[in-house]
XYZ file of C-alpha atoms in Angstrom:
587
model
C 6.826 73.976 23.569
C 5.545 71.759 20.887
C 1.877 71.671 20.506
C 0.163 68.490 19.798
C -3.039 68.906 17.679
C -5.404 65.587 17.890
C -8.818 64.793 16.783
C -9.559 62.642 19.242
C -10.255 59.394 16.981
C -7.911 56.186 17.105
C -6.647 53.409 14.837
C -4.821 50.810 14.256
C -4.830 50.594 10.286
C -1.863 51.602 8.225
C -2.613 53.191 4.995
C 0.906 53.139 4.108
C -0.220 51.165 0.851
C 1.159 51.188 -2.412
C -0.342 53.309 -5.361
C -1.235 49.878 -6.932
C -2.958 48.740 -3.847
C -4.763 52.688 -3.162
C -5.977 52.497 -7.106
C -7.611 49.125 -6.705
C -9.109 50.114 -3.714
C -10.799 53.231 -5.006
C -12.145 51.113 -7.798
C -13.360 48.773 -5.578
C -14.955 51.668 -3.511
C -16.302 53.129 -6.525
C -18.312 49.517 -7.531
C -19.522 49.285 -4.074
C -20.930 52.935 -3.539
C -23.077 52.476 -6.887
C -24.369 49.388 -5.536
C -24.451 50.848 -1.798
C -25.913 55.078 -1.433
C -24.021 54.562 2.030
C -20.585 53.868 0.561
C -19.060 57.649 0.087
C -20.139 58.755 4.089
C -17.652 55.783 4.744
C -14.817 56.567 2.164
C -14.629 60.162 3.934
C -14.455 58.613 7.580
C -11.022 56.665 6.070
C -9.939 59.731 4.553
C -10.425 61.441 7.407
C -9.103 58.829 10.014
C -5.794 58.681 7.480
C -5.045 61.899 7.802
C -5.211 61.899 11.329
C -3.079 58.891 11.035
C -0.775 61.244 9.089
C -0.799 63.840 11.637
C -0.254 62.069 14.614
C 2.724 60.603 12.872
C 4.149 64.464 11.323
C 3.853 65.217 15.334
C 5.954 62.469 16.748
C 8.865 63.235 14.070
C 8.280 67.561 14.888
C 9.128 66.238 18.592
C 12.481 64.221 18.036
C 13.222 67.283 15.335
C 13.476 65.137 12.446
C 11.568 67.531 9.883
C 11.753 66.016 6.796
C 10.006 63.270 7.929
C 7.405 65.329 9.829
C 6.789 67.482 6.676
C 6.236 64.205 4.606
C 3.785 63.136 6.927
C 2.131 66.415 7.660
C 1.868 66.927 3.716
C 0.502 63.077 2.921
C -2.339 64.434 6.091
C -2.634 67.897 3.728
C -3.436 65.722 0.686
C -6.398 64.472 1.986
C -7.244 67.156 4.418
C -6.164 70.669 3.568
C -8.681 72.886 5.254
C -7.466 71.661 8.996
C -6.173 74.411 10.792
C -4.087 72.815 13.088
C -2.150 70.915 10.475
C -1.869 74.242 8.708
C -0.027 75.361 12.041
C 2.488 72.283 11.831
C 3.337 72.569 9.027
C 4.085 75.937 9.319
C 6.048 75.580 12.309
C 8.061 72.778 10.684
C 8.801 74.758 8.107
C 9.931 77.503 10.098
C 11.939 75.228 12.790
C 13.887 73.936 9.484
C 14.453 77.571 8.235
C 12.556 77.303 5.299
C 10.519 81.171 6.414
C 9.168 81.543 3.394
C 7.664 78.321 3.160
C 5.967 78.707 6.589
C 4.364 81.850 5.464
C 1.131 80.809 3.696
C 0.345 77.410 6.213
C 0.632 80.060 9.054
C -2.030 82.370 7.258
C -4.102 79.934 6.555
C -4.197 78.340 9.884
C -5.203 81.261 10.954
C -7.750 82.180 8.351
C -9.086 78.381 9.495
C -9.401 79.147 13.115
C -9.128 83.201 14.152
C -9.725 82.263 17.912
C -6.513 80.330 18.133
C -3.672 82.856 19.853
C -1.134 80.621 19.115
C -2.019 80.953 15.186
C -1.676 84.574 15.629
C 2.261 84.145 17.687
C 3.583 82.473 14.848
C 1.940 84.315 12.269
C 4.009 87.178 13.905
C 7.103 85.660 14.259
C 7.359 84.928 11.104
C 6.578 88.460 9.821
C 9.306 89.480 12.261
C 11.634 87.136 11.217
C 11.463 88.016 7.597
C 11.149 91.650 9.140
C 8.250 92.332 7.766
C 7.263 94.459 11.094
C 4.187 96.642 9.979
C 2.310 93.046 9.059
C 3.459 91.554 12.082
C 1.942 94.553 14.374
C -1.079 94.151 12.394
C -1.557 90.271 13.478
C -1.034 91.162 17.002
C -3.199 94.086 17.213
C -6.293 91.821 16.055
C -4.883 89.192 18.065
C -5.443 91.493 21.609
C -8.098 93.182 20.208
C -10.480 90.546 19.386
C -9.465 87.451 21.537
C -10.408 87.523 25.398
C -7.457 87.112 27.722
C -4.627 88.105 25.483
C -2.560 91.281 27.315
C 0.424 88.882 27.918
C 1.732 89.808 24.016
C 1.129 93.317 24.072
C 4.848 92.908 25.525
C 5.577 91.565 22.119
C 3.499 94.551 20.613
C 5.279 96.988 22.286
C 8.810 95.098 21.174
C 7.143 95.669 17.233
C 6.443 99.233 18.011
C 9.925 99.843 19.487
C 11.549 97.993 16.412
C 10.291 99.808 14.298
C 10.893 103.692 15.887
C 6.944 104.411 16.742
C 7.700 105.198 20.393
C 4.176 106.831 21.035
C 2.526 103.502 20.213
C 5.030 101.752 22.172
C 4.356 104.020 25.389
C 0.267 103.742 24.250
C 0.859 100.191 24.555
C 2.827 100.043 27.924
C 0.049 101.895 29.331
C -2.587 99.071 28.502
C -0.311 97.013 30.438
C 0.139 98.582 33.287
C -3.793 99.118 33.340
C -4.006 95.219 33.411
C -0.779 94.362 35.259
C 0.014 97.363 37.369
C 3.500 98.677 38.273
C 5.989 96.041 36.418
C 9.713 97.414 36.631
C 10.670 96.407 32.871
C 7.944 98.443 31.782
C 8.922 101.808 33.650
C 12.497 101.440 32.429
C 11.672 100.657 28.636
C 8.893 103.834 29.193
C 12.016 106.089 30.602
C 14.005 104.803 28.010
C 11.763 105.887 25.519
C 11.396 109.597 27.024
C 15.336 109.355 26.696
C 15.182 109.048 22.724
C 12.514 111.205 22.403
C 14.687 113.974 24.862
C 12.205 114.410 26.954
C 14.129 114.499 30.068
C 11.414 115.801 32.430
C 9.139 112.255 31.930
C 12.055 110.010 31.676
C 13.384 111.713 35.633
C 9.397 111.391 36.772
C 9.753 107.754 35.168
C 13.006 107.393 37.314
C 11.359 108.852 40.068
C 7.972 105.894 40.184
C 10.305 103.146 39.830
C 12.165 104.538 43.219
C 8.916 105.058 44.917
C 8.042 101.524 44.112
C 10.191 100.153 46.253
C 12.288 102.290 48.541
C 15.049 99.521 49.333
C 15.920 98.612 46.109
C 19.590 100.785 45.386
C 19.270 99.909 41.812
C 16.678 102.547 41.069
C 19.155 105.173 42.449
C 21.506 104.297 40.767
C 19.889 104.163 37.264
C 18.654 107.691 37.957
C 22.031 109.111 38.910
C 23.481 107.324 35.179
C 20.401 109.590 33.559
C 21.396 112.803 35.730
C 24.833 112.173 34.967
C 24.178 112.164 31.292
C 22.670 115.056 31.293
C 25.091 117.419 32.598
C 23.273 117.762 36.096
C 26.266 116.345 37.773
C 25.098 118.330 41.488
C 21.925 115.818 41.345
C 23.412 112.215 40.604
C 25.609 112.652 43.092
C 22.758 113.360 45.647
C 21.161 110.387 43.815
C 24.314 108.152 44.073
C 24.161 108.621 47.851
C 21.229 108.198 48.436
C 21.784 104.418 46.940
C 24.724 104.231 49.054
C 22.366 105.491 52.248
C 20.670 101.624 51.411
C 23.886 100.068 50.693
C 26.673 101.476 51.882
C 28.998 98.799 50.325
C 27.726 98.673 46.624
C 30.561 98.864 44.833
C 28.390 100.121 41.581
C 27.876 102.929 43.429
C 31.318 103.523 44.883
C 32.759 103.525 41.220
C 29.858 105.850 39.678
C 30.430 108.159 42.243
C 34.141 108.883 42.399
C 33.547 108.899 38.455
C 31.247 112.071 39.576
C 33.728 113.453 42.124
C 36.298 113.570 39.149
C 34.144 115.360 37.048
C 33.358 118.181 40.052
C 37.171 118.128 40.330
C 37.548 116.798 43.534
C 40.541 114.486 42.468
C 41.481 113.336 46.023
C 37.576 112.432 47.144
C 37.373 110.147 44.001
C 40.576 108.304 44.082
C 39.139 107.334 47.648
C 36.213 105.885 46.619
C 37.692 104.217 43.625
C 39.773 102.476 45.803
C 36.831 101.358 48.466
C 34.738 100.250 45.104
C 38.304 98.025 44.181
C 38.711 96.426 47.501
C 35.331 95.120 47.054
C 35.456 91.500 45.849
C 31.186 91.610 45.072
C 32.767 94.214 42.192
C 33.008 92.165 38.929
C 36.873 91.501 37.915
C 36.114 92.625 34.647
C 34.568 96.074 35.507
C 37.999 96.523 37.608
C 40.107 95.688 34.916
C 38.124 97.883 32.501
C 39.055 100.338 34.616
C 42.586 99.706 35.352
C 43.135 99.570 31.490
C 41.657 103.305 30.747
C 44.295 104.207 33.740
C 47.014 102.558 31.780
C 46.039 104.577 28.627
C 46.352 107.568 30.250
C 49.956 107.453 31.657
C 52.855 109.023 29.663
C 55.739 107.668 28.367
C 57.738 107.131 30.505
C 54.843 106.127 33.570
C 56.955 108.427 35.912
C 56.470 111.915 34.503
C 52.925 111.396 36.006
C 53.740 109.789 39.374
C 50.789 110.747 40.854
C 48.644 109.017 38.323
C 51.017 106.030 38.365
C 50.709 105.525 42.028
C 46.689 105.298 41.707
C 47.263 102.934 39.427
C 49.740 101.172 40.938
C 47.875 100.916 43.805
C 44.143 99.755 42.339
C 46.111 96.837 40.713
C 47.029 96.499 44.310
C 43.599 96.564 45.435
C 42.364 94.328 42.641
C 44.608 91.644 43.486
C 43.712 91.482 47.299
C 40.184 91.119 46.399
C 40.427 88.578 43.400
C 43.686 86.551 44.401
C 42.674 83.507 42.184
C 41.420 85.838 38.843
C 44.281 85.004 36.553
C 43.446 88.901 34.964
C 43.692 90.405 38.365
C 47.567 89.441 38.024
C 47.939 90.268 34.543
C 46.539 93.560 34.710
C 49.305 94.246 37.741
C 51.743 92.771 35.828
C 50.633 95.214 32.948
C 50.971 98.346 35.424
C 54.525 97.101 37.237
C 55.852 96.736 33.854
C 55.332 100.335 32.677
C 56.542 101.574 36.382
C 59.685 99.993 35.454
C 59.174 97.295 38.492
C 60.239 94.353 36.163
C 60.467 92.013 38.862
C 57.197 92.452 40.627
C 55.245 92.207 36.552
C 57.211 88.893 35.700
C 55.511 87.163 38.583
C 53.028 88.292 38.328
C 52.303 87.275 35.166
C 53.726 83.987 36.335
C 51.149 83.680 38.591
C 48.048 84.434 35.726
C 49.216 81.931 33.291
C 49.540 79.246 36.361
C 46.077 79.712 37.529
C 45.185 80.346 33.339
C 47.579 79.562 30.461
C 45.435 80.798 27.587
C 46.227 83.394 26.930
C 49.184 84.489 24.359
C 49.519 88.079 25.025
C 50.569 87.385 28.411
C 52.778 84.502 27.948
C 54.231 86.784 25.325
C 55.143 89.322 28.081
C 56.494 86.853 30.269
C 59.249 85.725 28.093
C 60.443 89.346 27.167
C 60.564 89.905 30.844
C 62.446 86.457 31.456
C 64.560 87.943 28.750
C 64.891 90.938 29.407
C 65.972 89.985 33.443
C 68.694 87.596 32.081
C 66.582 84.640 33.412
C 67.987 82.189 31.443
C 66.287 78.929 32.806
C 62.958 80.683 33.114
C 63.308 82.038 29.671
C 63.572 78.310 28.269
C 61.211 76.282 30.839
C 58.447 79.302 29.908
C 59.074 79.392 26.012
C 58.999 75.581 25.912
C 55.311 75.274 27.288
C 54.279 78.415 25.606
C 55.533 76.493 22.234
C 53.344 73.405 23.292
C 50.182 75.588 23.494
C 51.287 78.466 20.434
C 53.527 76.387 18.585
C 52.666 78.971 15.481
C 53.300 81.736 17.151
C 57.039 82.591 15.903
C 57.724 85.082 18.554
C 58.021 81.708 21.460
C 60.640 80.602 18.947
C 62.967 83.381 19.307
C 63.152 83.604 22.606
C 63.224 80.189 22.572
C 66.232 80.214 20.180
C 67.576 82.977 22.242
C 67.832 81.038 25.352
C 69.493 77.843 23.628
C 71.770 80.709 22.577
C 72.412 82.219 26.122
C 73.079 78.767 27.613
C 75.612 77.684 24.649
C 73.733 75.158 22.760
C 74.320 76.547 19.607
C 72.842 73.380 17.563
C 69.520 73.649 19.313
C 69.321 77.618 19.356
C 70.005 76.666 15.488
C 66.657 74.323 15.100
C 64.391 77.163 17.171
C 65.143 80.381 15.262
C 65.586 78.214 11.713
C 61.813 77.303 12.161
C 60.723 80.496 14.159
C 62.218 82.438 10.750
C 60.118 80.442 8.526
C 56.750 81.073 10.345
C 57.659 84.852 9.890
C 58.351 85.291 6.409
C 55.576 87.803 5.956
C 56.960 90.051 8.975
C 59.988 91.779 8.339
C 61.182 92.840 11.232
C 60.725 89.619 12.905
C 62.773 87.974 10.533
C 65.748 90.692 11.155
C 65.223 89.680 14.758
C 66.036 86.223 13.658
C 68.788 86.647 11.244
C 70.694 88.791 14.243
C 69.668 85.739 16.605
C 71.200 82.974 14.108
C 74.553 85.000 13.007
C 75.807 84.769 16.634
C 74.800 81.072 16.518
C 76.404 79.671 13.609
C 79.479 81.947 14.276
C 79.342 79.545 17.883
C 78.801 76.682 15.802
C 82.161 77.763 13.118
C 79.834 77.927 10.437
C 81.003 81.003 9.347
C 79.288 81.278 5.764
C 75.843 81.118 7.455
C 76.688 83.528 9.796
C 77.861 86.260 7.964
C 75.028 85.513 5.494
C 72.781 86.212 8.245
C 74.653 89.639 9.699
C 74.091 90.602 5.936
C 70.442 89.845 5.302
C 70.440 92.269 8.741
C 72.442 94.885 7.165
C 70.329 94.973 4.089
C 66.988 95.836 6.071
C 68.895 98.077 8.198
C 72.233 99.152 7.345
C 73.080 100.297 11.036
C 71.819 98.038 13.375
C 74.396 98.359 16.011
C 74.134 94.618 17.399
C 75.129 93.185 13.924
C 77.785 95.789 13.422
C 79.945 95.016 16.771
C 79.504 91.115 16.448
C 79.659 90.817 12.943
C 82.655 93.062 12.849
C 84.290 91.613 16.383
C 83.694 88.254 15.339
C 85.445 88.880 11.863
C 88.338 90.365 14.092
C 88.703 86.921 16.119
C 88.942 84.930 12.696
C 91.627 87.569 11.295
C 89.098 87.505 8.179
C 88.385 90.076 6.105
C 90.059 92.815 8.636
C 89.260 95.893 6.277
C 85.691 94.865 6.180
C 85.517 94.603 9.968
C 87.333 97.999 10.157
C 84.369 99.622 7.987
C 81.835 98.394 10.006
C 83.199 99.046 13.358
C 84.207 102.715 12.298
C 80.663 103.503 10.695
C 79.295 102.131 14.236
C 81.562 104.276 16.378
C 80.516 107.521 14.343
C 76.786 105.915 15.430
C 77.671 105.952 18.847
C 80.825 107.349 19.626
C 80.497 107.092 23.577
C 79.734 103.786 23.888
C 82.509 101.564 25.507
C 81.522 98.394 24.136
C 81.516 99.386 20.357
C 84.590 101.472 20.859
C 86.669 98.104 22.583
C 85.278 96.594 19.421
C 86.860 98.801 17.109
C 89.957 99.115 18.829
C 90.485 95.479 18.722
C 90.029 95.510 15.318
C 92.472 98.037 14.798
C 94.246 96.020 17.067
C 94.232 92.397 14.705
C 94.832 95.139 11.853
C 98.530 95.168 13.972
C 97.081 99.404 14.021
C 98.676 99.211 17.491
C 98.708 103.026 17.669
C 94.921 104.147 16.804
C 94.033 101.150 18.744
C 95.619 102.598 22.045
C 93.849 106.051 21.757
C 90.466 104.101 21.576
C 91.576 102.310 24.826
C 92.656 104.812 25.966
C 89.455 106.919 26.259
C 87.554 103.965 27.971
C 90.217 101.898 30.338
C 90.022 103.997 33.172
C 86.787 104.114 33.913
C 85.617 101.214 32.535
C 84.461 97.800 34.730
C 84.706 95.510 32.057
C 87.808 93.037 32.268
C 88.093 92.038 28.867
C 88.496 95.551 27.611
C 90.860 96.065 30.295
C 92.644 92.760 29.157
C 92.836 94.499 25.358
C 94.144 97.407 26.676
C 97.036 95.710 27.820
C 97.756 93.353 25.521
C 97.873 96.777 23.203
C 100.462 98.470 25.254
C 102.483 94.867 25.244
C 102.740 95.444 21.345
C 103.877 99.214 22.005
C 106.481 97.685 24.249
C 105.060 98.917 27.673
C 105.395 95.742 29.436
C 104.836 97.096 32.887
C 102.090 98.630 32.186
C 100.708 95.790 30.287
C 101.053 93.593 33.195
C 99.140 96.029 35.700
C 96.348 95.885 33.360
C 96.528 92.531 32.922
C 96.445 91.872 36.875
C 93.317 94.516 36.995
C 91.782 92.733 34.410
C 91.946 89.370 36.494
C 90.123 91.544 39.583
C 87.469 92.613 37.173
C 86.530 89.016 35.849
C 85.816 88.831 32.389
C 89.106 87.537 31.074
C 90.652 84.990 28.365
C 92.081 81.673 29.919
C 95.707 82.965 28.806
C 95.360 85.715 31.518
C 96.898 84.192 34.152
C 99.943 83.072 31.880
C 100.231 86.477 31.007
C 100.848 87.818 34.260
C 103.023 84.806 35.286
C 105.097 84.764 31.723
C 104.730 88.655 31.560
C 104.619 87.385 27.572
C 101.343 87.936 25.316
C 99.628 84.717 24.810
C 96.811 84.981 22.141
C-alpha cells in the first residue's frame, strides 16, 4: 500500500514558473522585505506551500507508477524542503520501486533520522538493507524498531526471518518466544521453532515441538503426519508408523497418509502391506496427479530391461497406472504415464491410445506426441502415422523427428514425391545430429529408388554406409534394388555377401542374396541359398524366387509347384499367374 504523506494545507497556485519569472520574483521579494520586516515569514509560507504542492503532485505519479515523474516532483519538493521526513520516505520508496537500491538508501535513513517514531520508516529502512543483503544492519533497524516503539510485535516475524537468514538460530528461537508471549500458540511459529531444533540436531525439542502443535488441536491429521516425516527421518521407523496411524485414526481416507505409510511398510519389509496401501492412496482422486505420477515414474526407473524379468514389480506398476487413470480420467498425464508403463510391458496397443487419449485432452507436449508416432510406426498404422505426424508438424514444425515419420508414412503409402519433400527438409533441420541424418538418408534411398532416381538413391545408401558400414537395412535394399536394375551386379554381390556373414540366419537377407546371385545368372549358389529357407519359409515372393531358380536349372515341375505355393502364400509378382498357366518364366 502506498502511503500518502500530506500537510494538511491547500492551494490553488502553480509555481510551475520559469527561472526568468522565479528570479524576478525573488528580487521583487527581496525590495519588498527591506521595505516590509514582515516580508521573509511570508516568502517561507510559499516555500513551504510549494513544496507541498510538489509533494502532493510526486504522490499522485508514485500511485499510477510513473516514477520519473514522481522523483522530479518529489526532488523540486526536496529543493525547498529537505528536512521533511515523509518526503524523505517517498523518495526513498520511489527509488526503490524503480530499482535504483542504492539510491533509496540515504532518503530512507534520513527519514528515519527525521521522525524515529514512524514504523513504517523503520520497514523500509530494512528492506532495503535486506535487499542489498546487508542483513546484520537490517536486524539492527528492527531491533530498535520493537524495542523502542509501542505496539510493534507484528515484525518480530520479520526479525526472526533476519535471524534465520543469516544462520543465528538461537536469536531466531529467542525471538519466536517473544511472540508467542504476545500472540500465544501460532502454528507457523512451532513448525519454523521444530525446524530449527532439526538444523541444530536436536531431535528431542524438535519431537516435543511436534508433539505441542498435535496437542493444539487434536483433529487436525496434518500434525501427525509432519511428525511421522521427522520420525521417519530419523531412523525411528517403529514410531512414524504409530504416528502415521494415528493421522489415519482422524482421516481414514488421507491419501498423504496412505502413501507415507506404505513408503514405511516398505522400509520394515512388509512388501505386500505397502503395495496395498499404495494402491488405496492411488485410487484416491483428493491425491494430487502429480504426486501419483512422481511416483509411478520412480517405479518405471526401477524395472529392468526387459520390464518382464521383474513381473512382480511390473504388475504394481502396471496396475497403479491403472489406478491413476480411474481416479483422474480427464488428467492428460494420468494417460501418458500408462502409456509410459504399457509401452515397456510390451502392451503396444494399450500405450498408443493411450497416449492418444493425453494429447486429445492436451497436445503440448512433444515427448509424448513423439511416442505416439513410433508406436503408430512401429504397429504398421499407416493412416494414424500420417494424420498424427501432420498435426504434430503444425505444433513442432522444428522438431525433425515429426518429419521422418512423416516422410516414412508418405513412403509406406507410395507417394514417393511427398515422402521426398518430408525427409529432404526433416534432413536439413538435423544436420548437427548424426544419427538422425543416417535415419534419413536410409528413409530417402528407398524413395528416390520408387521415384527411378537412381543417382540420389544410391547417393543416399552411401552417405549410410559411410557412418556405418553394416547397417543391414541399406545393405539388402541397396543391394536388392541394384539386383532389380541388373546394375552394378558385383557390387550388389559384395554387399549382400558381407550382410549374410552379418546375419547368416536371416531369411530375408539370404532371399536377397540369392537373387542376386540369381540376376548374376549364378543359378547354382543361388539354389543352395533357397534352398536353406523355402521350406519353411511363409513368404511368397521368396517362394516365387525359388522357383523361378529351379526353372533356370531346368526343373520345370518343380518350378511350377512353387510357383502355385507361392500364389497361396500372397506376396507374388503380377507374372505369377502366367507362370503357372504358360509353365514359362516371365520376368
Amino acid at each position: 500500500m502506498i502511503a500518502v504523506f500530506c500537510w494538511g494545507l491547500s492551494t490553488q497556485q502553480s509555481y510551475g514558473q520559469s527561472k526568468r519569472q522565479r528570479k524576478k520574483a525573488e528580487k521583487a521579494a527581496k525590495v519588498e522585505s527591506a521595505e516590509n520586516p514582515t516580508e521573509p515569514l511570508l516568502a517561507d509560507a510559499r516555500q513551504k506551500e510549494a513544496g507541498e504542492s510538489f509533494f502532493v503532485d510526486g504522490v499522485k505519479f508514485l500511485m499510477l507508477e510513473q516514477y520519473d515523474k514522481a522523483l522530479e516532483r518529489f526532488q523540486r519538493s526536496y529543493a525547498l524542503t529537505p528536512g521533511n521526513a515523509a518526503l524523505n520516505y517517498k523518495l526513498a520508496e520511489t527509488h526503490m520501486l524503480a530499482g535504483r537500491l542504492t539510491e533509496a538508501l540515504p532518503f530512507a535513513q534520513a527519514a528515519v533520522t527525521l521522525d524515529a517514531a514512524n514504523p513504517y520508516y523503520y520497514l523500509l529502512l530494512a528492506q532495503l538493507y535486506t535487499g542489498g543483503q546487508r542483513y546484520d544492519e537490517a536486524i539492527k533497524v528492527l531491533m530498535k524498531l520493537t524495542k523502542d516503539i509501542p505496539d510493534t510485535e507484528q515484525y518480530l516475524f520479520n526479525l526472526a526471518d533476519l535471524y534465520l537468514a543469516k544462520n543465528k538460530f538461537d536469536d531466531a528461537l529467542k525471538t519466536y518466544d517473544k511472540i508467542e508471549k504476545k500472540y500465544g500458540f501460532i502454528e507457523e511459529v512451532s513448525f519454523k521453532k521444530q525446524q530449527i531444533y532439526l538444523k541444530q540436531n536436536n531431535l528431542e525439542k524438535a519431537l516435543k515441538e511436534g508433539e505441542t502443535l498435535i496437542a493444539s488441536d487434536p483433529t487436525e491429521v496434518r500434525y501427525p503426519l509432519a511428525q511421522a516425516e521427522v520420525l521417519a527421518n530419523n531412523k525411528k521407523i517403529d514410531q512414524a508408523v504409530q504416528m502415521v496411524n494415528k493421522a489415519l485414526s482422524i482421516d481414514q481416507n488421507n491419501a498423504q497418509a496412505r502413501l507415507m505409510l506404505a513408503e514405511l511398510l516398505r522400509q520394515k519389509g512388509q512388501l505386500n502391506e505397502a503395495v496395498t496401501e499404495l494402491q488405496t492412496a492411488f485410487g484416491n482422486p483428493d491425491l494430487d496427479i502429480d504426486a501419483k505420477v512422481k511416483i509411478l515414474i520412480e517405479y518405471i526407473r526401477q524395472l529392468p530391461q526387459p520390464a518382464s524379468k521383474n513381473q512382480t514389480l511390473l504388475n504394481t506398476t502396471l496396475n497403479l497406472a491403472e489406478q491413476t487413470l480411474k481416479a483422474h480420467p480427464q488428467e492428460a498425464k494420468a494417460y501418458a504415464v500408462a502409456g509410459d508403463v504399457q509401452n515397456l510391458a510390451n502392451k503396444k496397443t494399450e500405450a498408443r491410445n493411450n497416449y492418444i487419449k493425453a494429447v486429445q485432452l492436451d497436445n503440448s507436449h512433444f515427448s509424448i506426441w513423439n511416442q505416439l508416432v513410433a508406436l503408430d510406426a512401429e504397429l504398421n498404422q499407416t493412416d494414424s502415422l500420417l494424420a498424427h505426424t501432420e498435426k504434430a508438424l503444425e505444433l513442432f514444425p522444428n522438431q525433425a523427428v515429426f518429419w521422418f515419420y512423416n516422410g516414412t508414412s508418405y513412403l509406406f503409402k507410395k507417394n514417393y514425391s511427398r515422402a521426398v519433400k518430408s525427409l529432404e527438409y526433416g534432413k536439413k533441420l538435423s544436420l548437427d545430429k548424426p544419427e538422425l541424418v543416417m535415419q534419413f538418408n536410409m528413409r530417402l534411398g528407398d524413395s528416390y529408388n520408387s521415384l527411378k532416381e537412381y543417382t540420389k538413391s544410391d547417393e543416399a545408401y552411401e552417405a549410410v554406409l559411410v557412418q556405418d558400414p553394416n547397417n543391414p537395412q541399406v545393405l539388402n535394399n541397396y543391394s536388392y534394388f541394384l539386383s532389380l536394375r541388373n546394375q552394378d551386379l558385383a557390387k550388389a554381390k559384395s554387399l549382400s555377401s558381407k550382410l549374410i556373414n552379418l546375419f547368416p540366419n536371416e531369411e530375408t537377407y539370404l532371399d536377397t542374396h540369392a537373387w542376386v546371385l540369381y540376376k548374376l545368372k549364378e543359378y547354382p549358389q543361388a539354389l543352395k541359398f533357397f534352398e536353406k529357407i523355402a521350406a519353411t519359409t511363409k513368404n511368397g515372393t521368396i517362394v516365387e524366387h525359388y522357383g523361378d531358380v529351379l526353372f533356370q536349372l531346368g526343373q520345370k515341375d518343380k518350378a511350377v509347384q512353387q510357383w502355385q505355393r507361392a500364389k497361396s502364400l500372397g506376396e507374388y509378382s503380377s507374372f505369377i499367374d502366367k507362370k503357372i498357366k504358360d509353365q514359362k518364366l516371365y520376368e
